Amino acid sequence: FLDEFPEFPRTVLEVLRQPLEDRHISVSRARYQVDYPAGFMLVASMNPCPCGYYTHPTKHCTCLPGAVNRYMSRISGPLLDRIDLHIEIMPVPFDKLTERAPGESSEAIRERVIKARAVQARRYADEPGIHCNAQLTSRLTARHCALSPEAMAILRRAIEKYDMSARAYDRILKVSRTIADLDGSEAILPHHVSEAVGYRTLDRSGWGNTTGGIVQS
C-alpha cells in the first residue's frame, strides 16, 4: 500500500512497471542477470491535487493554473495503464453517514469472491501458471473475455471517447470478466463492461485540466 502516491520519486514508481506487467523483476549487472518472482497486489491512494479539493462537490480548489496537471504528471501514463482500477472517492454526505439502510455484509461479499475464484480456477485448470483473470495473456484474454456486439459497442465508445490505450482495453476486458464472475454470469454482459469502464477514472481525457482552480468543461 502506497499512500500519497505522487509524492514518491518518479524514478521509484517507474520501477513498478515491470513487476506489475510481468510478475517478475530482473536485476542486471555487468556479468549476470537475475530474475526474481514479484507477484503482488498494488494499492495506492492520493489526493486529487495539492490542496486536496479538486472535483470536491462543495469546496473550491485553490491550486494555481496547471497545478493539478503537474501533480498528476508525477505518475506516468504507462504506470497508470498497468493499474486495473482507478476509483475516485467523493465525500460522504451527512445523510448517508447516518443512514441505517442495511447493506451487503462482508461475509456475503467474501462468499461471492470465493465462488468467483473457484470458477476461475476451474476455467484455467488446463493453463499452466494461470489461476485467475488478472494473469491472462492477450491470447487467453481474447478467448475467455469475448463480448457480445452490444457489450463491444459500449467498450468501443469508451475507448474512443476517453482515448484509452491498448493496455487499458485489455485491463477493462479482464475486469469485466471478473465482474461477470462475481455476478455468477458465464457471459460478459453490457452492464459488466459499463461498470469496468467506470473504474478507469484517470484514463478520461481532460481529467486534471484546470484554470484557476475551476474545472474546464
Coordinates of N, CA and C in Angstrom, one line a residue:
F1 N 0.9 -1.2 0.0 CA 0.0 0.0 0.0 C 0.9 1.2 0.0
L2 N 0.7 2.1 -1.0 CA 1.5 3.3 -1.1 C 0.5 4.5 -0.9
D3 N 0.7 5.2 0.2 CA -0.1 6.4 0.5 C 0.5 7.6 -0.1
E4 N -0.2 8.6 -0.5 CA 0.3 9.8 -1.2 C 1.1 9.4 -2.4
F5 N 0.5 8.7 -3.3 CA 1.2 8.1 -4.4 C 2.1 9.0 -5.2
P6 N 1.6 10.2 -5.6 CA 2.5 11.1 -6.3 C 3.7 11.7 -5.6
E7 N 3.7 11.5 -4.3 CA 4.9 12.0 -3.5 C 6.1 11.2 -3.6
F8 N 6.0 9.9 -4.1 CA 7.1 9.1 -4.2 C 7.9 9.6 -5.4
P9 N 9.3 9.5 -5.4 CA 10.1 9.9 -6.6 C 9.6 9.1 -7.8
R10 N 9.5 9.8 -8.9 CA 9.0 9.1 -10.1 C 9.9 8.0 -10.6
T11 N 11.2 8.1 -10.3 CA 12.1 7.0 -10.7 C 11.8 5.8 -9.9
V12 N 11.4 5.9 -8.7 CA 11.0 4.8 -7.9 C 9.7 4.1 -8.4
L13 N 8.7 5.0 -8.7 CA 7.4 4.5 -9.2 C 7.6 3.7 -10.5
E14 N 8.4 4.2 -11.4 CA 8.6 3.6 -12.7 C 9.1 2.2 -12.6
V15 N 9.9 1.9 -11.5 CA 10.4 0.5 -11.4 C 9.3 -0.5 -11.2
L16 N 8.1 0.0 -10.8 CA 6.9 -0.9 -10.6 C 6.4 -1.4 -11.9
R17 N 6.7 -0.8 -13.0 CA 6.0 -1.2 -14.3 C 6.3 -2.6 -14.7
Q18 N 7.5 -3.1 -14.6 CA 7.8 -4.4 -15.0 C 7.1 -5.5 -14.1
P19 N 7.3 -5.4 -12.8 CA 6.6 -6.5 -12.0 C 5.1 -6.4 -12.1
L20 N 4.5 -5.2 -12.3 CA 3.0 -5.1 -12.5 C 2.6 -5.8 -13.7
E21 N 3.4 -5.7 -14.8 CA 3.1 -6.3 -16.1 C 3.4 -7.8 -16.1
D22 N 4.7 -8.1 -15.7 CA 5.2 -9.5 -15.9 C 5.2 -10.4 -14.7
R23 N 5.0 -9.8 -13.5 CA 5.0 -10.5 -12.2 C 6.4 -11.1 -11.9
H24 N 7.4 -10.5 -12.5 CA 8.8 -10.8 -12.1 C 9.6 -9.5 -12.3
I25 N 10.8 -9.5 -11.7 CA 11.6 -8.3 -11.9 C 13.0 -8.8 -12.2
S26 N 13.7 -8.1 -13.1 CA 15.1 -8.5 -13.5 C 16.1 -7.5 -13.0
V27 N 17.1 -8.1 -12.4 CA 18.2 -7.3 -11.9 C 19.5 -7.6 -12.7
S28 N 19.9 -6.6 -13.5 CA 21.1 -6.8 -14.4 C 22.3 -6.2 -13.9
R29 N 23.4 -6.9 -14.0 CA 24.7 -6.5 -13.6 C 25.7 -6.7 -14.8
A30 N 26.9 -6.4 -14.7 CA 27.8 -6.5 -15.8 C 28.0 -7.9 -16.3
R31 N 28.0 -8.9 -15.4 CA 28.3 -10.2 -15.8 C 27.1 -11.2 -15.7
Y32 N 26.0 -10.7 -15.1 CA 24.9 -11.7 -14.9 C 23.6 -10.9 -14.8
Q33 N 22.5 -11.7 -14.9 CA 21.2 -11.1 -14.7 C 20.4 -12.1 -13.9
V34 N 19.7 -11.6 -12.9 CA 18.9 -12.5 -12.1 C 17.4 -12.1 -12.1
D35 N 16.5 -13.0 -12.3 CA 15.1 -12.8 -12.2 C 14.5 -13.2 -10.9
Y36 N 13.7 -12.3 -10.3 CA 13.0 -12.7 -9.0 C 11.5 -12.7 -9.3
P37 N 10.8 -13.6 -8.7 CA 9.3 -13.5 -8.7 C 8.9 -12.3 -8.0
A38 N 7.8 -11.6 -8.5 CA 7.3 -10.4 -7.9 C 5.8 -10.3 -8.1
G39 N 5.1 -11.3 -7.8 CA 3.6 -11.2 -7.9 C 3.1 -10.6 -6.7
F40 N 2.4 -9.4 -6.8 CA 1.9 -8.7 -5.7 C 0.7 -7.9 -6.1
M41 N 0.0 -7.4 -5.1 CA -1.2 -6.5 -5.3 C -0.8 -5.1 -4.9
L42 N -0.9 -4.2 -5.8 CA -0.5 -2.8 -5.5 C -1.8 -2.0 -5.2
V43 N -1.9 -1.4 -4.0 CA -2.9 -0.5 -3.7 C -2.3 0.9 -3.4
A44 N -2.8 1.9 -4.0 CA -2.3 3.3 -3.7 C -3.4 4.3 -3.5
S45 N -3.1 5.3 -2.8 CA -4.1 6.4 -2.6 C -3.4 7.8 -2.8
M46 N -4.2 8.7 -3.1 CA -3.6 10.1 -3.4 C -4.7 11.1 -3.3
N47 N -4.4 12.4 -3.1 CA -5.3 13.5 -3.2 C -5.5 13.8 -4.7
P48 N -6.6 14.5 -5.0 CA -6.8 14.8 -6.4 C -5.9 16.0 -6.9
C49 N -5.3 16.7 -6.0 CA -4.5 17.9 -6.3 C -3.7 18.3 -5.1
P50 N -2.8 19.2 -5.1 CA -2.0 19.6 -4.0 C -2.9 20.1 -2.8
C51 N -3.9 20.9 -3.1 CA -4.7 21.4 -2.0 C -5.8 20.4 -1.5
G52 N -6.1 19.4 -2.3 CA -6.9 18.3 -1.9 C -8.4 18.5 -2.3
Y53 N -8.8 19.6 -3.0 CA -10.2 19.9 -3.2 C -10.6 19.9 -4.7
Y54 N -9.7 19.5 -5.6 CA -10.1 19.4 -7.0 C -11.2 18.3 -7.1
T55 N -12.3 18.7 -7.8 CA -13.5 17.9 -8.0 C -14.4 17.8 -6.8
H56 N -14.0 18.5 -5.7 CA -14.9 18.4 -4.5 C -16.2 19.1 -4.8
P57 N -17.3 18.4 -4.3 CA -18.7 19.0 -4.7 C -19.0 20.3 -4.0
T58 N -18.4 20.7 -2.9 CA -18.8 21.9 -2.2 C -17.6 22.9 -2.0
K59 N -16.4 22.4 -1.9 CA -15.2 23.2 -1.6 C -14.5 23.6 -2.9
H60 N -13.9 24.8 -2.9 CA -13.3 25.3 -4.1 C -11.8 25.0 -4.1
C61 N -11.3 24.5 -5.2 CA -9.9 24.1 -5.4 C -9.1 25.4 -5.5
T62 N -8.1 25.6 -4.7 CA -7.3 26.8 -4.6 C -5.9 26.7 -5.4
C63 N -5.8 25.6 -6.1 CA -4.5 25.3 -6.8 C -4.4 26.3 -8.0
L64 N -3.1 26.7 -8.2 CA -2.9 27.7 -9.3 C -3.1 26.9 -10.7
P65 N -3.3 27.7 -11.8 CA -3.5 27.1 -13.1 C -2.3 26.1 -13.4
G66 N -2.7 24.9 -13.9 CA -1.7 23.9 -14.2 C -1.2 23.1 -13.1
A67 N -1.5 23.4 -11.8 CA -1.0 22.7 -10.7 C -1.5 21.3 -10.7
V68 N -2.7 21.1 -11.0 CA -3.3 19.7 -11.0 C -2.6 18.8 -12.0
N69 N -2.4 19.4 -13.2 CA -1.7 18.6 -14.3 C -0.3 18.3 -13.8
R70 N 0.4 19.2 -13.2 CA 1.8 18.9 -12.8 C 1.8 17.9 -11.7
Y71 N 0.8 18.0 -10.8 CA 0.7 17.0 -9.7 C 0.5 15.6 -10.3
M72 N -0.5 15.5 -11.2 CA -0.8 14.2 -11.8 C 0.3 13.7 -12.7
S73 N 1.1 14.6 -13.3 CA 2.2 14.1 -14.2 C 3.3 13.4 -13.4
R74 N 3.3 13.4 -12.1 CA 4.3 12.7 -11.4 C 4.0 11.2 -11.5
I75 N 2.8 10.8 -11.9 CA 2.5 9.4 -12.2 C 2.4 9.2 -13.7
S76 N 3.2 8.5 -14.3 CA 3.2 8.4 -15.8 C 2.0 7.6 -16.3
G77 N 1.7 7.9 -17.6 CA 0.6 7.2 -18.2 C 0.8 5.7 -18.3
P78 N 2.1 5.2 -18.7 CA 2.3 3.8 -18.7 C 2.1 3.1 -17.4
L79 N 2.4 3.8 -16.3 CA 2.2 3.2 -14.9 C 0.7 3.1 -14.6
L80 N 0.0 4.2 -14.9 CA -1.5 4.2 -14.7 C -2.1 3.1 -15.5
D81 N -1.6 2.9 -16.7 CA -2.2 1.8 -17.6 C -2.1 0.4 -17.0
R82 N -1.1 0.2 -16.1 CA -0.9 -1.1 -15.5 C -1.7 -1.3 -14.2
I83 N -2.5 -0.3 -13.8 CA -3.3 -0.4 -12.6 C -4.7 -0.6 -13.1
D84 N -5.3 -1.7 -12.6 CA -6.6 -2.1 -13.1 C -7.7 -1.2 -12.8
L85 N -7.8 -0.7 -11.6 CA -8.9 0.1 -11.1 C -8.4 1.5 -10.7
H86 N -9.1 2.6 -11.1 CA -8.9 3.9 -10.7 C -10.2 4.4 -10.1
I87 N -10.3 4.5 -8.8 CA -11.6 4.9 -8.2 C -11.5 6.3 -7.6
E88 N -12.4 7.2 -7.9 CA -12.5 8.5 -7.3 C -13.5 8.4 -6.1
I89 N -13.0 8.7 -5.0 CA -13.8 8.7 -3.8 C -14.3 10.1 -3.4
M90 N -15.6 10.3 -3.4 CA -16.1 11.6 -3.1 C -16.5 11.6 -1.6
P91 N -16.6 12.8 -1.0 CA -17.0 12.9 0.4 C -18.4 12.4 0.6
V92 N -18.6 11.7 1.7 CA -19.9 11.1 2.0 C -20.8 12.1 2.7
P93 N -22.0 12.4 2.2 CA -22.9 13.4 2.8 C -23.4 12.9 4.2
F94 N -23.8 13.9 5.0 CA -24.2 13.5 6.4 C -25.3 12.5 6.4
D95 N -26.3 12.7 5.5 CA -27.5 11.8 5.4 C -27.0 10.4 5.2
K96 N -26.0 10.2 4.4 CA -25.5 8.8 4.1 C -24.8 8.3 5.3
L97 N -24.1 9.1 6.0 CA -23.3 8.7 7.2 C -24.3 8.1 8.3
T98 N -25.5 8.8 8.4 CA -26.4 8.4 9.4 C -27.5 7.4 8.9
E99 N -27.4 7.0 7.7 CA -28.4 6.1 7.1 C -28.3 4.8 7.7
R100 N -29.4 4.2 8.0 CA -29.4 2.9 8.6 C -29.8 1.7 7.7
A101 N -29.9 2.1 6.4 CA -30.3 1.0 5.4 C -29.3 -0.1 5.4
P102 N -29.7 -1.3 5.5 CA -28.8 -2.4 5.5 C -28.1 -2.6 4.2
G103 N -26.8 -2.9 4.2 CA -26.1 -3.2 3.0 C -25.6 -4.6 3.0
E104 N -24.9 -5.0 1.9 CA -24.4 -6.4 1.8 C -23.3 -6.6 2.9
S105 N -23.4 -7.7 3.6 CA -22.4 -7.9 4.7 C -21.1 -8.3 4.1
S106 N -20.0 -8.1 4.9 CA -18.7 -8.6 4.5 C -18.6 -10.1 4.2
E107 N -19.4 -10.8 5.0 CA -19.4 -12.3 4.9 C -20.0 -12.7 3.5
A108 N -21.1 -12.0 3.1 CA -21.7 -12.3 1.8 C -20.8 -12.0 0.7
I109 N -20.1 -10.8 0.8 CA -19.1 -10.4 -0.2 C -18.0 -11.4 -0.3
R110 N -17.5 -11.8 0.8 CA -16.4 -12.8 0.9 C -16.8 -14.1 0.2
E111 N -18.1 -14.5 0.4 CA -18.6 -15.8 -0.2 C -18.6 -15.6 -1.7
R112 N -19.0 -14.5 -2.2 CA -19.1 -14.3 -3.6 C -17.7 -14.3 -4.2
V113 N -16.7 -13.7 -3.5 CA -15.3 -13.7 -4.0 C -14.8 -15.1 -4.1
I114 N -15.0 -15.9 -3.0 CA -14.5 -17.3 -3.0 C -15.1 -18.1 -4.2
K115 N -16.4 -17.9 -4.4 CA -17.1 -18.6 -5.5 C -16.5 -18.2 -6.9
A116 N -16.2 -16.9 -7.0 CA -15.7 -16.4 -8.3 C -14.3 -16.9 -8.5
R117 N -13.4 -17.0 -7.5 CA -12.1 -17.5 -7.6 C -12.1 -19.0 -7.9
A118 N -13.1 -19.7 -7.4 CA -13.2 -21.1 -7.7 C -13.6 -21.3 -9.2
V119 N -14.5 -20.5 -9.7 CA -14.9 -20.5 -11.1 C -13.7 -20.3 -12.0
Q120 N -12.8 -19.3 -11.6 CA -11.7 -19.0 -12.4 C -10.6 -20.2 -12.3
A121 N -10.5 -20.8 -11.2 CA -9.6 -21.9 -11.0 C -10.0 -23.0 -12.0
R122 N -11.3 -23.3 -12.0 CA -11.7 -24.4 -12.9 C -11.6 -24.0 -14.4
R123 N -11.8 -22.7 -14.7 CA -11.8 -22.2 -16.1 C -10.3 -22.4 -16.6
Y124 N -9.3 -22.1 -15.8 CA -8.0 -22.1 -16.3 C -7.2 -23.3 -15.8
A125 N -7.9 -24.4 -15.4 CA -7.2 -25.6 -14.9 C -6.2 -26.1 -15.9
D126 N -6.4 -26.0 -17.2 CA -5.5 -26.5 -18.2 C -4.5 -25.5 -18.7
E127 N -4.4 -24.4 -18.1 CA -3.5 -23.3 -18.5 C -2.4 -23.2 -17.4
P128 N -1.2 -23.7 -17.7 CA -0.1 -23.6 -16.7 C 0.2 -22.2 -16.3
G129 N 0.3 -22.0 -14.9 CA 0.6 -20.7 -14.4 C -0.5 -19.7 -14.3
I130 N -1.7 -20.1 -14.8 CA -2.8 -19.2 -14.8 C -3.8 -19.6 -13.8
H131 N -4.2 -18.8 -12.8 CA -5.1 -19.2 -11.8 C -6.3 -18.2 -11.7
C132 N -6.1 -17.0 -12.2 CA -7.2 -16.0 -12.1 C -7.2 -15.1 -13.3
N133 N -8.2 -14.3 -13.4 CA -8.3 -13.4 -14.6 C -7.2 -12.4 -14.8
A134 N -6.6 -12.0 -13.6 CA -5.6 -11.0 -13.7 C -4.3 -11.5 -14.4
Q135 N -4.2 -12.8 -14.5 CA -2.9 -13.4 -15.0 C -3.1 -13.7 -16.5
L136 N -4.2 -13.4 -17.1 CA -4.5 -13.8 -18.5 C -3.5 -13.1 -19.5
T137 N -3.0 -13.8 -20.4 CA -2.2 -13.2 -21.5 C -3.2 -12.7 -22.5
S138 N -2.6 -11.9 -23.5 CA -3.5 -11.4 -24.5 C -4.3 -12.4 -25.3
R139 N -3.6 -13.6 -25.6 CA -4.3 -14.7 -26.3 C -5.4 -15.2 -25.5
L140 N -5.2 -15.5 -24.2 CA -6.2 -16.0 -23.3 C -7.3 -15.0 -23.0
T141 N -7.0 -13.7 -23.0 CA -8.0 -12.7 -22.8 C -9.0 -12.7 -24.0
A142 N -8.4 -12.8 -25.2 CA -9.3 -12.9 -26.4 C -10.2 -14.1 -26.3
R143 N -9.7 -15.2 -25.8 CA -10.5 -16.4 -25.7 C -11.6 -16.4 -24.7
H144 N -11.2 -15.9 -23.5 CA -12.1 -16.0 -22.3 C -12.9 -14.7 -22.0
C145 N -12.6 -13.7 -22.7 CA -13.3 -12.4 -22.4 C -14.0 -11.9 -23.7
A146 N -14.6 -12.8 -24.4 CA -15.4 -12.4 -25.6 C -16.6 -11.6 -25.3
L147 N -16.9 -10.6 -26.1 CA -18.0 -9.7 -25.8 C -19.1 -9.9 -26.9
S148 N -20.3 -9.6 -26.5 CA -21.4 -9.6 -27.4 C -21.3 -8.3 -28.2
P149 N -22.0 -8.2 -29.3 CA -21.9 -6.9 -30.1 C -22.3 -5.7 -29.3
E150 N -23.3 -5.9 -28.4 CA -23.8 -4.8 -27.5 C -22.7 -4.3 -26.6
A151 N -22.1 -5.3 -25.9 CA -21.0 -5.0 -24.9 C -19.8 -4.4 -25.6
M152 N -19.5 -4.9 -26.8 CA -18.3 -4.4 -27.6 C -18.6 -2.9 -28.0
A153 N -19.8 -2.6 -28.3 CA -20.2 -1.2 -28.7 C -19.9 -0.3 -27.5
I154 N -20.3 -0.7 -26.3 CA -20.0 0.1 -25.1 C -18.5 0.3 -24.9
L155 N -17.8 -0.7 -25.1 CA -16.3 -0.6 -24.9 C -15.7 0.2 -26.0
R156 N -16.2 0.1 -27.2 CA -15.6 0.9 -28.3 C -15.9 2.4 -28.1
R157 N -17.1 2.8 -27.6 CA -17.4 4.2 -27.4 C -16.5 4.7 -26.3
A158 N -16.2 3.9 -25.2 CA -15.4 4.4 -24.1 C -14.0 4.6 -24.6
I159 N -13.4 3.6 -25.3 CA -12.0 3.7 -25.8 C -11.9 4.9 -26.7
E160 N -12.8 5.2 -27.6 CA -12.7 6.3 -28.5 C -12.9 7.6 -27.7
K161 N -13.9 7.7 -26.8 CA -14.2 8.9 -26.1 C -13.1 9.3 -25.2
Y162 N -12.5 8.4 -24.5 CA -11.5 8.7 -23.5 C -10.1 8.5 -24.0
D163 N -10.0 8.1 -25.3 CA -8.6 7.9 -25.9 C -7.8 7.0 -25.1
M164 N -8.3 5.8 -24.7 CA -7.6 4.8 -23.9 C -6.6 4.0 -24.8
S165 N -5.7 3.5 -24.1 CA -4.6 2.7 -24.8 C -5.0 1.2 -25.0
A166 N -4.2 0.5 -25.8 CA -4.5 -0.9 -26.0 C -4.4 -1.7 -24.6
R167 N -3.4 -1.3 -23.8 CA -3.3 -1.9 -22.5 C -4.5 -1.7 -21.6
A168 N -5.1 -0.5 -21.7 CA -6.3 -0.2 -20.9 C -7.5 -1.1 -21.4
Y169 N -7.5 -1.3 -22.7 CA -8.5 -2.2 -23.4 C -8.4 -3.6 -22.8
D170 N -7.2 -4.1 -22.7 CA -7.1 -5.5 -22.1 C -7.5 -5.5 -20.6
R171 N -7.1 -4.4 -19.9 CA -7.5 -4.4 -18.5 C -9.0 -4.3 -18.3
I172 N -9.7 -3.6 -19.1 CA -11.1 -3.5 -19.0 C -11.8 -4.8 -19.3
L173 N -11.2 -5.6 -20.2 CA -11.8 -6.9 -20.5 C -11.6 -7.8 -19.4
K174 N -10.5 -7.8 -18.7 CA -10.2 -8.7 -17.6 C -11.1 -8.3 -16.4
V175 N -11.2 -7.0 -16.1 CA -12.1 -6.6 -15.0 C -13.5 -6.9 -15.3
S176 N -14.0 -6.8 -16.6 CA -15.3 -7.1 -17.0 C -15.6 -8.6 -16.7
R177 N -14.6 -9.5 -17.1 CA -14.7 -10.9 -16.8 C -14.8 -11.2 -15.3
T178 N -14.1 -10.4 -14.5 CA -14.2 -10.6 -13.0 C -15.5 -10.2 -12.5
I179 N -16.0 -9.1 -13.0 CA -17.4 -8.6 -12.6 C -18.4 -9.6 -12.9
A180 N -18.3 -10.2 -14.1 CA -19.3 -11.2 -14.5 C -19.2 -12.4 -13.6
D181 N -18.0 -12.8 -13.3 CA -17.8 -14.0 -12.4 C -18.4 -13.7 -11.0
L182 N -18.2 -12.5 -10.5 CA -18.8 -12.1 -9.2 C -20.3 -12.1 -9.3
D183 N -20.8 -11.8 -10.5 CA -22.3 -11.8 -10.7 C -22.9 -13.1 -11.0
G184 N -22.0 -14.2 -11.1 CA -22.4 -15.5 -11.4 C -22.9 -15.7 -12.8
S185 N -22.3 -14.9 -13.7 CA -22.7 -14.9 -15.1 C -21.6 -15.5 -16.0
E186 N -21.9 -16.5 -16.8 CA -20.9 -17.1 -17.7 C -20.5 -16.1 -18.8
A187 N -21.5 -15.3 -19.3 CA -21.3 -14.3 -20.3 C -20.9 -13.0 -19.7
I188 N -20.1 -12.2 -20.4 CA -19.8 -10.8 -20.0 C -20.9 -9.9 -20.6
L189 N -21.8 -9.4 -19.8 CA -22.9 -8.6 -20.3 C -22.6 -7.1 -20.4
P190 N -23.4 -6.4 -21.2 CA -23.1 -4.9 -21.3 C -22.9 -4.2 -20.0
H191 N -23.7 -4.5 -19.0 CA -23.6 -3.7 -17.8 C -22.3 -4.1 -17.0
H192 N -21.7 -5.2 -17.3 CA -20.4 -5.6 -16.7 C -19.3 -4.7 -17.3
V193 N -19.4 -4.5 -18.6 CA -18.4 -3.7 -19.3 C -18.6 -2.2 -18.8
S194 N -19.8 -1.7 -18.7 CA -20.0 -0.4 -18.3 C -19.4 -0.1 -16.9
E195 N -19.6 -1.1 -16.0 CA -19.0 -1.0 -14.7 C -17.5 -0.9 -14.7
A196 N -16.9 -1.8 -15.5 CA -15.5 -1.9 -15.6 C -14.9 -0.6 -16.2
V197 N -15.6 0.0 -17.2 CA -15.1 1.3 -17.7 C -15.2 2.4 -16.6
G198 N -16.2 2.3 -15.8 CA -16.3 3.3 -14.7 C -15.2 3.3 -13.7
Y199 N -14.5 2.2 -13.7 CA -13.3 2.0 -12.8 C -12.0 2.5 -13.4
R200 N -12.1 3.3 -14.5 CA -10.9 3.8 -15.1 C -10.9 5.3 -15.1
T201 N -11.2 5.9 -13.9 CA -11.4 7.4 -13.8 C -10.2 8.2 -14.4
L202 N -9.0 7.8 -14.1 CA -7.9 8.6 -14.5 C -7.5 8.5 -16.0
D203 N -8.2 7.6 -16.7 CA -7.9 7.4 -18.2 C -8.7 8.5 -18.9
R204 N -9.7 9.1 -18.3 CA -10.6 10.0 -19.0 C -9.8 11.3 -19.5
S205 N -9.8 11.5 -20.8 CA -9.1 12.7 -21.3 C -9.7 14.0 -20.7
G206 N -8.9 14.9 -20.3 CA -9.3 16.1 -19.7 C -9.4 16.1 -18.2
W207 N -9.3 15.0 -17.6 CA -9.2 14.9 -16.1 C -8.0 15.6 -15.7
G208 N -8.1 16.6 -14.8 CA -7.0 17.3 -14.3 C -6.6 18.6 -15.0
N209 N -7.4 19.0 -16.1 CA -7.2 20.2 -16.7 C -8.0 21.3 -16.0
T210 N -7.2 22.3 -15.4 CA -7.9 23.3 -14.6 C -7.4 24.7 -15.0
T211 N -8.2 25.7 -14.8 CA -7.8 27.1 -14.9 C -8.2 27.8 -13.7
G212 N -7.3 28.2 -12.9 CA -7.6 29.0 -11.7 C -8.4 28.2 -10.7
G213 N -8.2 26.8 -10.7 CA -9.0 26.0 -9.8 C -10.4 25.6 -10.2
I214 N -10.8 26.1 -11.4 CA -12.1 25.7 -12.0 C -11.9 24.7 -13.0
V215 N -12.7 23.6 -13.0 CA -12.6 22.5 -13.9 C -13.1 23.0 -15.3
Q216 N -12.3 22.8 -16.3 CA -12.8 23.1 -17.7 C -13.8 22.1 -18.2
S217 N -14.9 22.5 -18.8 CA -15.9 21.6 -19.3 C -15.6 21.4 -20.8

